[in-house]
mmCIF file of C-alpha atoms in Angstrom:
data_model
loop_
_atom_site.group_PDB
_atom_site.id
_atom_site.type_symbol
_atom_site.label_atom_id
_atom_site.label_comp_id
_atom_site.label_asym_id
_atom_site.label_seq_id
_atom_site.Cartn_x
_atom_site.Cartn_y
_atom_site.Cartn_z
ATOM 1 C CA UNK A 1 0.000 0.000 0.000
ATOM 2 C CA UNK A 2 1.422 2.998 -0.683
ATOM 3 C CA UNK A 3 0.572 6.093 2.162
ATOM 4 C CA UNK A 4 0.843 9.552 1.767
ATOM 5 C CA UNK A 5 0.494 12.068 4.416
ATOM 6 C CA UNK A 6 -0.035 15.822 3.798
ATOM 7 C CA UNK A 7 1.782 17.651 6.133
ATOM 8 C CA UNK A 8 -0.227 21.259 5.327
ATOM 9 C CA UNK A 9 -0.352 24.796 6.176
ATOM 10 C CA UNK A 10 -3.098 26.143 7.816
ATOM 11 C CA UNK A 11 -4.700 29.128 5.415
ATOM 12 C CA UNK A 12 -7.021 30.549 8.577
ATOM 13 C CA UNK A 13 -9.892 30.235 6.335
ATOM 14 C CA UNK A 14 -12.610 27.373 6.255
ATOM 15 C CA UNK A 15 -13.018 27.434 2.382
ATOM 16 C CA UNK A 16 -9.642 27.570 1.731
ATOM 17 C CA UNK A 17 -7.883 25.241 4.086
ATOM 18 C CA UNK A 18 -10.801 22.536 2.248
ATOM 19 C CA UNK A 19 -9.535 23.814 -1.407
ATOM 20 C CA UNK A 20 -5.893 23.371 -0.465
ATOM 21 C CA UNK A 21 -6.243 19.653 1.035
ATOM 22 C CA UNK A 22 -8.462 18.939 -2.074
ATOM 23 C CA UNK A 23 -5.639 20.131 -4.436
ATOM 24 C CA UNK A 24 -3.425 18.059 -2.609
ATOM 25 C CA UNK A 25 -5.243 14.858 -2.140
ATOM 26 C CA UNK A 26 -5.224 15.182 -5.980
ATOM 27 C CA UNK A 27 -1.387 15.682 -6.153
ATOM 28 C CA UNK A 28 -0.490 12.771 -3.556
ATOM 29 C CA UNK A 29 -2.929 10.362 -5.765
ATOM 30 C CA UNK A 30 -1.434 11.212 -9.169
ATOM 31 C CA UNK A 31 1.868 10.431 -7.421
ATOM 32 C CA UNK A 32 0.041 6.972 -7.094
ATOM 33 C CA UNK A 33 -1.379 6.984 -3.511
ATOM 34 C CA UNK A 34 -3.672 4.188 -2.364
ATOM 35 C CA UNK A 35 -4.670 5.910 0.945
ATOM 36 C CA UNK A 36 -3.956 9.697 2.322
ATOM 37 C CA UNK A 37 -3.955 11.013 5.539
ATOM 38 C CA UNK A 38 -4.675 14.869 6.345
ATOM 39 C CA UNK A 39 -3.264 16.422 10.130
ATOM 40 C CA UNK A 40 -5.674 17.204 13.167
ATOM 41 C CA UNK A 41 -7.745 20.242 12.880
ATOM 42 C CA UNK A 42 -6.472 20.701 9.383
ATOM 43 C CA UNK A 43 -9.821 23.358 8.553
ATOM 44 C CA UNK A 44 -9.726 25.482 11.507
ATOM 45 C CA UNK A 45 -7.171 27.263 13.898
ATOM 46 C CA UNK A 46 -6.235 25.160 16.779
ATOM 47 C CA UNK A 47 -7.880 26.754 19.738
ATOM 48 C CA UNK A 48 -10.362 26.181 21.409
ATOM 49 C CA UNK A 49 -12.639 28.554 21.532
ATOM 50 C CA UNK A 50 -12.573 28.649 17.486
ATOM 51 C CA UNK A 51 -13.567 24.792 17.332
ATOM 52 C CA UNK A 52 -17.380 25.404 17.989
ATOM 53 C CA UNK A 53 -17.379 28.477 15.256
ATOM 54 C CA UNK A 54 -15.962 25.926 12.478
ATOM 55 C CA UNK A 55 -18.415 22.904 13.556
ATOM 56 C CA UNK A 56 -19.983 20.779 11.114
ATOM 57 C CA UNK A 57 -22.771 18.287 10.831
ATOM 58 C CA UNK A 58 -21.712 15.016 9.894
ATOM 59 C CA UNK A 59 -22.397 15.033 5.755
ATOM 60 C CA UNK A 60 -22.184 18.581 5.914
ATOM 61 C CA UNK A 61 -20.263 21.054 3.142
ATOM 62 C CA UNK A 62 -16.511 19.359 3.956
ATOM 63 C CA UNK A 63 -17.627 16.467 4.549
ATOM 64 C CA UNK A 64 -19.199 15.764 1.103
ATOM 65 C CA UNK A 65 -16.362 17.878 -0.590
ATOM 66 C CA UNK A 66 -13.634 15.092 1.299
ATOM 67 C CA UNK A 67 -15.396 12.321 0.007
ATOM 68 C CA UNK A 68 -15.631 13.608 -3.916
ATOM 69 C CA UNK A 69 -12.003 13.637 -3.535
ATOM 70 C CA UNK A 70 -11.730 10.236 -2.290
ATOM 71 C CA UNK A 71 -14.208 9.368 -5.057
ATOM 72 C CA UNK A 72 -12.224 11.459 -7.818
ATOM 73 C CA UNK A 73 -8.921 9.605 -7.367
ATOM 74 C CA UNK A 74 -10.184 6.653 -6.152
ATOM 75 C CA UNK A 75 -8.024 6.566 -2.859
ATOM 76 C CA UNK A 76 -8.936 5.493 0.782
ATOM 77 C CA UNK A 77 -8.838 9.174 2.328
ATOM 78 C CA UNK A 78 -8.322 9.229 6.160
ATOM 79 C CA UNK A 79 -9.565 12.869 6.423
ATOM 80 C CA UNK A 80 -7.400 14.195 9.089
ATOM 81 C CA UNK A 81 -9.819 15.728 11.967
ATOM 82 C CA UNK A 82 -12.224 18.585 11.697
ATOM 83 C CA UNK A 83 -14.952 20.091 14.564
ATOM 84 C CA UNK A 84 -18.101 18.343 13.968
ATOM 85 C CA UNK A 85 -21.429 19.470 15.576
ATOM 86 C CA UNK A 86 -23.575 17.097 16.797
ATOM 87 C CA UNK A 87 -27.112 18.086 17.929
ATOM 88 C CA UNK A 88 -29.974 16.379 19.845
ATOM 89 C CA UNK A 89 -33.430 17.278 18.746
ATOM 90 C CA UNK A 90 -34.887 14.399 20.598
ATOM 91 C CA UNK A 91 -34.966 15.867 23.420
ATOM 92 C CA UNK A 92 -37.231 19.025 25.043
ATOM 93 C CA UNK A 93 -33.689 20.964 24.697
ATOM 94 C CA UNK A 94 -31.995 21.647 21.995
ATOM 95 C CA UNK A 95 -28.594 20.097 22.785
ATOM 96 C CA UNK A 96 -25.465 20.522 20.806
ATOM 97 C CA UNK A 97 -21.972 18.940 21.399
ATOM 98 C CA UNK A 98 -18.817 19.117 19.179
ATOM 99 C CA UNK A 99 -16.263 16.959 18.822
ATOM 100 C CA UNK A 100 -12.776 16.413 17.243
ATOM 101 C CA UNK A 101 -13.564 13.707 14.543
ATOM 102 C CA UNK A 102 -11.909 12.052 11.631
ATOM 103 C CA UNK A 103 -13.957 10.599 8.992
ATOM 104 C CA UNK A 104 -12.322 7.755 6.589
ATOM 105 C CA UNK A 105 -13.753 7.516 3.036
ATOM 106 C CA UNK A 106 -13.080 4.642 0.905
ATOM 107 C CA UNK A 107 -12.334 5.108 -3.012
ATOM 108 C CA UNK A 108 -15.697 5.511 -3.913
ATOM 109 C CA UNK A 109 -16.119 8.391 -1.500
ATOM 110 C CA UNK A 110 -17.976 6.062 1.029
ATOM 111 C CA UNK A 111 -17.441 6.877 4.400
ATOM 112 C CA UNK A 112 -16.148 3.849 6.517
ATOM 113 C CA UNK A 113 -15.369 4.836 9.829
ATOM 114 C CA UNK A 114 -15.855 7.902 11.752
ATOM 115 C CA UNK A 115 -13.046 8.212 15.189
ATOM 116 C CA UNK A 116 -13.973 11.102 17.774
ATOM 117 C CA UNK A 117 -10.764 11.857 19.908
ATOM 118 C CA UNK A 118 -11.098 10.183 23.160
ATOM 119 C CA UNK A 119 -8.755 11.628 25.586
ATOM 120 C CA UNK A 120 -9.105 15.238 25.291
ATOM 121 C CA UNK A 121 -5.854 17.762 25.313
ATOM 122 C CA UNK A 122 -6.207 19.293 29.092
ATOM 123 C CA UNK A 123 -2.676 19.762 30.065
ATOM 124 C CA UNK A 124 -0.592 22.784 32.157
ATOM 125 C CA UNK A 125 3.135 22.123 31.765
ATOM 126 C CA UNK A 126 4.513 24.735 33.960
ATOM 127 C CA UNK A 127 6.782 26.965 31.586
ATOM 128 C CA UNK A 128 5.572 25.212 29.002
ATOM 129 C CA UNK A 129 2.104 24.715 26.809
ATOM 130 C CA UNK A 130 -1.197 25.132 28.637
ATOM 131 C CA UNK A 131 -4.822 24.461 26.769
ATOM 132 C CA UNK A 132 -7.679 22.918 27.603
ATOM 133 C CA UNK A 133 -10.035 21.267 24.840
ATOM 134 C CA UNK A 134 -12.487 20.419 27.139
ATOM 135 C CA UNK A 135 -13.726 24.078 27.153
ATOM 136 C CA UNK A 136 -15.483 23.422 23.991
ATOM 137 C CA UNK A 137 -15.239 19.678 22.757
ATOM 138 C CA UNK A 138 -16.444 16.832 23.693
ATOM 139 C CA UNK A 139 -14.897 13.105 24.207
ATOM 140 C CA UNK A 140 -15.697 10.238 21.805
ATOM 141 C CA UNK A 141 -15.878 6.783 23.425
ATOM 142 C CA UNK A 142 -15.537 3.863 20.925
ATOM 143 C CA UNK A 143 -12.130 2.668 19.932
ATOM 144 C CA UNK A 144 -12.240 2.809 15.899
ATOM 145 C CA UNK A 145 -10.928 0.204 13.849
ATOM 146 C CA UNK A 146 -11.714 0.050 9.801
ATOM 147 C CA UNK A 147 -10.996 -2.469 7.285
ATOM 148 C CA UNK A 148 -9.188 -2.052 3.583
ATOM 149 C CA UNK A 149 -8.134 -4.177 0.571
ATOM 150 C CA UNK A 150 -4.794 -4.413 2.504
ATOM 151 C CA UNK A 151 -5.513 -5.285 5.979
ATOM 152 C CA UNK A 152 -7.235 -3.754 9.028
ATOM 153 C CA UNK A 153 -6.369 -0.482 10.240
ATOM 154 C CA UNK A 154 -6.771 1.461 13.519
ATOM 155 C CA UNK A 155 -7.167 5.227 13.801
ATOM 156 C CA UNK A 156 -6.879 7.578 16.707
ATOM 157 C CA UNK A 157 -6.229 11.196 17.503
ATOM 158 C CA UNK A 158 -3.124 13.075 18.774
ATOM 159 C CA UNK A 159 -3.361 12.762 22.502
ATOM 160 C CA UNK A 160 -5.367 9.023 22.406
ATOM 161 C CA UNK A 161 -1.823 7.850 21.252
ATOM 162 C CA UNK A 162 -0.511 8.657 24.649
ATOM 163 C CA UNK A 163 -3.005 5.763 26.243
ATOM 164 C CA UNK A 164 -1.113 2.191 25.382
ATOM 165 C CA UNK A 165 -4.116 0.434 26.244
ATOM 166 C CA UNK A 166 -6.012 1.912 23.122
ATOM 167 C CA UNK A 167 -3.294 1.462 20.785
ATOM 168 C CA UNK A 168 -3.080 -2.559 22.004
ATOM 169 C CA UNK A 169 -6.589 -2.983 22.008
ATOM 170 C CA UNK A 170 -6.613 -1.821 18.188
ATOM 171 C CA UNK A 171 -3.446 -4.639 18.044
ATOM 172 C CA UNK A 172 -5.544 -7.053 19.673
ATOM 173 C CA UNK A 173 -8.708 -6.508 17.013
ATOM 174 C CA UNK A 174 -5.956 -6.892 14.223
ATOM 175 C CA UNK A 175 -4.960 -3.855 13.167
ATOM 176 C CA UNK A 176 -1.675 -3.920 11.271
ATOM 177 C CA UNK A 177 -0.971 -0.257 11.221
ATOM 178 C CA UNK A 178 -2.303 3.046 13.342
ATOM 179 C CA UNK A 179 -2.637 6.075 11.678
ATOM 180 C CA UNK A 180 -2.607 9.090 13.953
ATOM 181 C CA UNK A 181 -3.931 12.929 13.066
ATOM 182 C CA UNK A 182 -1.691 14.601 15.355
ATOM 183 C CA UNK A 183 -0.858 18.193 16.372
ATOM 184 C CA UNK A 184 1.748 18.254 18.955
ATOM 185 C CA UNK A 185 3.359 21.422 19.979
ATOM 186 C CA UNK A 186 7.012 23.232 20.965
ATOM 187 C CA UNK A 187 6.643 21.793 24.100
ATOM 188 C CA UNK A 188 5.233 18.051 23.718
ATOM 189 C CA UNK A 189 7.006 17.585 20.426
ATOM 190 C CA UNK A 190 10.874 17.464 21.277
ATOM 191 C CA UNK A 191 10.163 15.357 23.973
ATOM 192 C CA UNK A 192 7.499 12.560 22.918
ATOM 193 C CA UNK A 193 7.082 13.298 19.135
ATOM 194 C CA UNK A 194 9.259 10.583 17.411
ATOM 195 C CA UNK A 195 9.493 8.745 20.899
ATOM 196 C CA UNK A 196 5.215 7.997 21.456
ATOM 197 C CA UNK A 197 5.301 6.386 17.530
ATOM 198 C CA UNK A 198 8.095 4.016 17.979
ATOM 199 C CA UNK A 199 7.090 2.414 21.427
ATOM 200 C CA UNK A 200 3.729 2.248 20.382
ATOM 201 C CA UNK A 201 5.368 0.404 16.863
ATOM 202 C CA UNK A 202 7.229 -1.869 18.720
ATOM 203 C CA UNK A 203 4.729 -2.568 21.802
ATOM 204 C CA UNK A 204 2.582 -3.536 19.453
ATOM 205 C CA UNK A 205 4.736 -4.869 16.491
ATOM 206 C CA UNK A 206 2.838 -2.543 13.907
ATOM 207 C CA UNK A 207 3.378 0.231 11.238
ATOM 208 C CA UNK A 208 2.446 3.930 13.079
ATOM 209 C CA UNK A 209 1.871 6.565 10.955
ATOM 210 C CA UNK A 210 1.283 10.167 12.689
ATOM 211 C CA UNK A 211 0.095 13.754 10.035
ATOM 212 C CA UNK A 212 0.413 16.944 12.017
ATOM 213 C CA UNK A 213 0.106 19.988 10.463
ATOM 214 C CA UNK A 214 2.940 22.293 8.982
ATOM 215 C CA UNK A 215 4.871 24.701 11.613
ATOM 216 C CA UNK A 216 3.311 28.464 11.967
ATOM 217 C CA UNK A 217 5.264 30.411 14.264
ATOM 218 C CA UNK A 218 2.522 32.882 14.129
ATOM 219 C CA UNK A 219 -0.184 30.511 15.443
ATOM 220 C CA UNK A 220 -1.567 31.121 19.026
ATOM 221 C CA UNK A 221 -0.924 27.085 18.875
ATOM 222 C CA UNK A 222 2.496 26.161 17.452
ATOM 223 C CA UNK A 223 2.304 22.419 15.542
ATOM 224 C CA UNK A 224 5.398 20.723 15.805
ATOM 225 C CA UNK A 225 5.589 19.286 12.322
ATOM 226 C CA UNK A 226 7.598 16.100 11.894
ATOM 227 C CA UNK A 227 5.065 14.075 10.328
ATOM 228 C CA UNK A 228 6.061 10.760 10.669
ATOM 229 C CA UNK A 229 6.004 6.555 9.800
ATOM 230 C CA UNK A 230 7.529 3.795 11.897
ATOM 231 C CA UNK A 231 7.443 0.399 11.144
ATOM 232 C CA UNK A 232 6.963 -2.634 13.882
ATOM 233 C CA UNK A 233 10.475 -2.412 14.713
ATOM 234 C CA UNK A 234 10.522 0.878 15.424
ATOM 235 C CA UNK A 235 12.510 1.879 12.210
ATOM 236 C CA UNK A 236 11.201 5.607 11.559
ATOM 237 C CA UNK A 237 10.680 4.578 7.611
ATOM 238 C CA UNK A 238 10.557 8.747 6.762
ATOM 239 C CA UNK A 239 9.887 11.980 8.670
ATOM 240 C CA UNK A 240 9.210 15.575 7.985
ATOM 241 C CA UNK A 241 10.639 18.574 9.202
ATOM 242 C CA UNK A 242 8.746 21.591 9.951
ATOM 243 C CA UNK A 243 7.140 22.924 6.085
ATOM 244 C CA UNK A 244 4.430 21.981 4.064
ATOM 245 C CA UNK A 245 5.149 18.430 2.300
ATOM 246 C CA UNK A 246 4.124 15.569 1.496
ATOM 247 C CA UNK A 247 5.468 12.173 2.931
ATOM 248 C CA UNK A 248 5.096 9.120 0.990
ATOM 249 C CA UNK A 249 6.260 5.574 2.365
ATOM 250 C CA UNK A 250 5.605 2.113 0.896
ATOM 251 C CA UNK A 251 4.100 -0.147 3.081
ATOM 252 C CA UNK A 252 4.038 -3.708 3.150
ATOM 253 C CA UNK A 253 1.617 -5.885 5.719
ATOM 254 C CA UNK A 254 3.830 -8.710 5.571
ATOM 255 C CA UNK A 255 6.179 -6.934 7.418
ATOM 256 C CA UNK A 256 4.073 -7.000 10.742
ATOM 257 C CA UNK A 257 3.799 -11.045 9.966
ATOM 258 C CA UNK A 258 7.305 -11.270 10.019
ATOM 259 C CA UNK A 259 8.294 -9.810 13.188
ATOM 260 C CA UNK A 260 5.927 -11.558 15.476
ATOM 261 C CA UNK A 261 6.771 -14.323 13.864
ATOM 262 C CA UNK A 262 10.582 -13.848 14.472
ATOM 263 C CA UNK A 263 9.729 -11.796 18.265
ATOM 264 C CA UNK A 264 6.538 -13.449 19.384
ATOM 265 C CA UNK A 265 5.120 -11.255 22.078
ATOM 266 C CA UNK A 266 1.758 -11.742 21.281
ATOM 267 C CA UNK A 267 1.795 -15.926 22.311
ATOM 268 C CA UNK A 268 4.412 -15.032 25.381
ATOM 269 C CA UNK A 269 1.832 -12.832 26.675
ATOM 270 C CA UNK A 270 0.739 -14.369 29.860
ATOM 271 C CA UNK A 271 -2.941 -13.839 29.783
ATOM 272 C CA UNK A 272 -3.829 -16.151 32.372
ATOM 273 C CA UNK A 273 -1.476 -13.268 34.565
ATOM 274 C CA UNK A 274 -3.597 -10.417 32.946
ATOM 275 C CA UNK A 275 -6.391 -9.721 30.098
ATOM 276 C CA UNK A 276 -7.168 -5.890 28.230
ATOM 277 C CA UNK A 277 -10.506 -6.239 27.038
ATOM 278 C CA UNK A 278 -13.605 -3.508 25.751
ATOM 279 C CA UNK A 279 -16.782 -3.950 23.857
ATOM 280 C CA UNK A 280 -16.403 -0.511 22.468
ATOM 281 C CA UNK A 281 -15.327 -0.688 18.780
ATOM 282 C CA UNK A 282 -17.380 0.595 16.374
ATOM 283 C CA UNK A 283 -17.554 3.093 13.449
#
């Protein structure tokens, strides 16, 4: 399967940040992509009082614009994140939620899974970054797993990757690779960046593939770049640095056959010791 992730700058506007990853999807599939990636948040600025004024309904304007372009170029399109608004009119209230969600499209423009980040970005590093997503978004609470014409995949968001239990769960329902929307910053970055994708890789003898935006030093929220693929040794198969690009990387499933064939952690685990279980996949 050949990946592509679009490491893009963020053009502050709605209409044009979905233009420019359009443009692009079409670029990375003429280059002969099977599946593309797009970072977290790649529509909006990352803040959090901003997510609720880009919100969309599910099927909404870029939603049906990401799927045409998974349609167009016939590729698997995992469609980074975006704010989606979701809104109870069951109910005597009138109750709306938003959430940090990634839709995957297959290559007839299909969607096939839908992830909404899980653990939500509340952190205060003391001389370091502070935010709080909680002030506006809401947490998801399925783990999100999708099958392709190469092999199951799992998909979660920036700071899920931080849980180990999510990513081995995903291992567990046979994922062979984790794809990962991703926006770490100046300060989470340098420290966990490469380090989070190629312990989860090797914990779980899989390919990890993480899309964060391009660097703005202008942004109230500085990305730290670097997108990134590691394979299930831990081998960081191509990286990024800190511009607009595109990162292409070949990948082969047989690969994650190999090493747990050769290192088999999954039949010396002693599950009679300890079990990781959860009823909550879904799409």
């Amino acid at each position: 399967m050949r990946l592509c992730l679009l490491q893009l700058k963020n053009l502050g506007e709605n209409g044009k940040n979905i233009s420019h990853a359009v443009e692009m999807i079409g670029k990375a599939a003429a280059g002969g992509a099977d599946m593309i990636v797009l970072p977290e948040m790649f529509c909006c600025p990352y803040k959090a009082s901003k997510f609720p004024v880009y919100a969309q309904e599910e099927g909404s304007s870029n939603w049906k614009k990401l799927s045409e372009a998974a349609k167009k170029n016939n590729v698997y399109l995992v469609a980074g994140s975006m704010p989606e608004l979701e809104i109870d009119r069951s109910c005597c209230e009138h109750v709306e939620k938003i959430y940090n969600t990634s839709y995957v499209f297959d290559r007839k423009g299909k969607q096939i899974a839908k992830h909404r980040k899980v653990h939500l970005f509340d952190v205060d590093i003391k001389g370091g970054q502070r935010f709080k997503e909680s002030d506006s978004l809401s947490s998801g609470n399925q783990i999100t797993t999708f099958e392709t014409e190469f092999g199951k995949i799992g998909l979660m968001i920036c700071f899920d990757i931080r849980f180990p239990e999510m990513a081995r769960l995903m291992q567990l329902d046979g994922a062979k690779m984790i794809i990962v929307p991703a926006a770490f910053n100046m300060t989470s970055g340098p420290k966990w960046w490469d380090l989070m994708f190629r312990t989860r890789a090797v914990d779980n003898q899989l390919f990890m593939a993480g899309c964060s935006p391009a660097r703005d030093e202008t942004a109230s929220y500085i990305a730290w770049g670097h997108t990134i693929v590691t394979d299930p040794w831990g081998t960081v198969l191509g990286e990024l640095e800190t511009e607009e690009g595109m990162l292409t990387v070949d990948i082969d499933f047989e690969e994650v056959e190999k090493v747990r064939q050769q290192v088999p952690l999954t039949t010396s685990r002693r599950t009679d010791l300890y079990t990781l279980k959860s009823n909550l996949f879904g799409q």
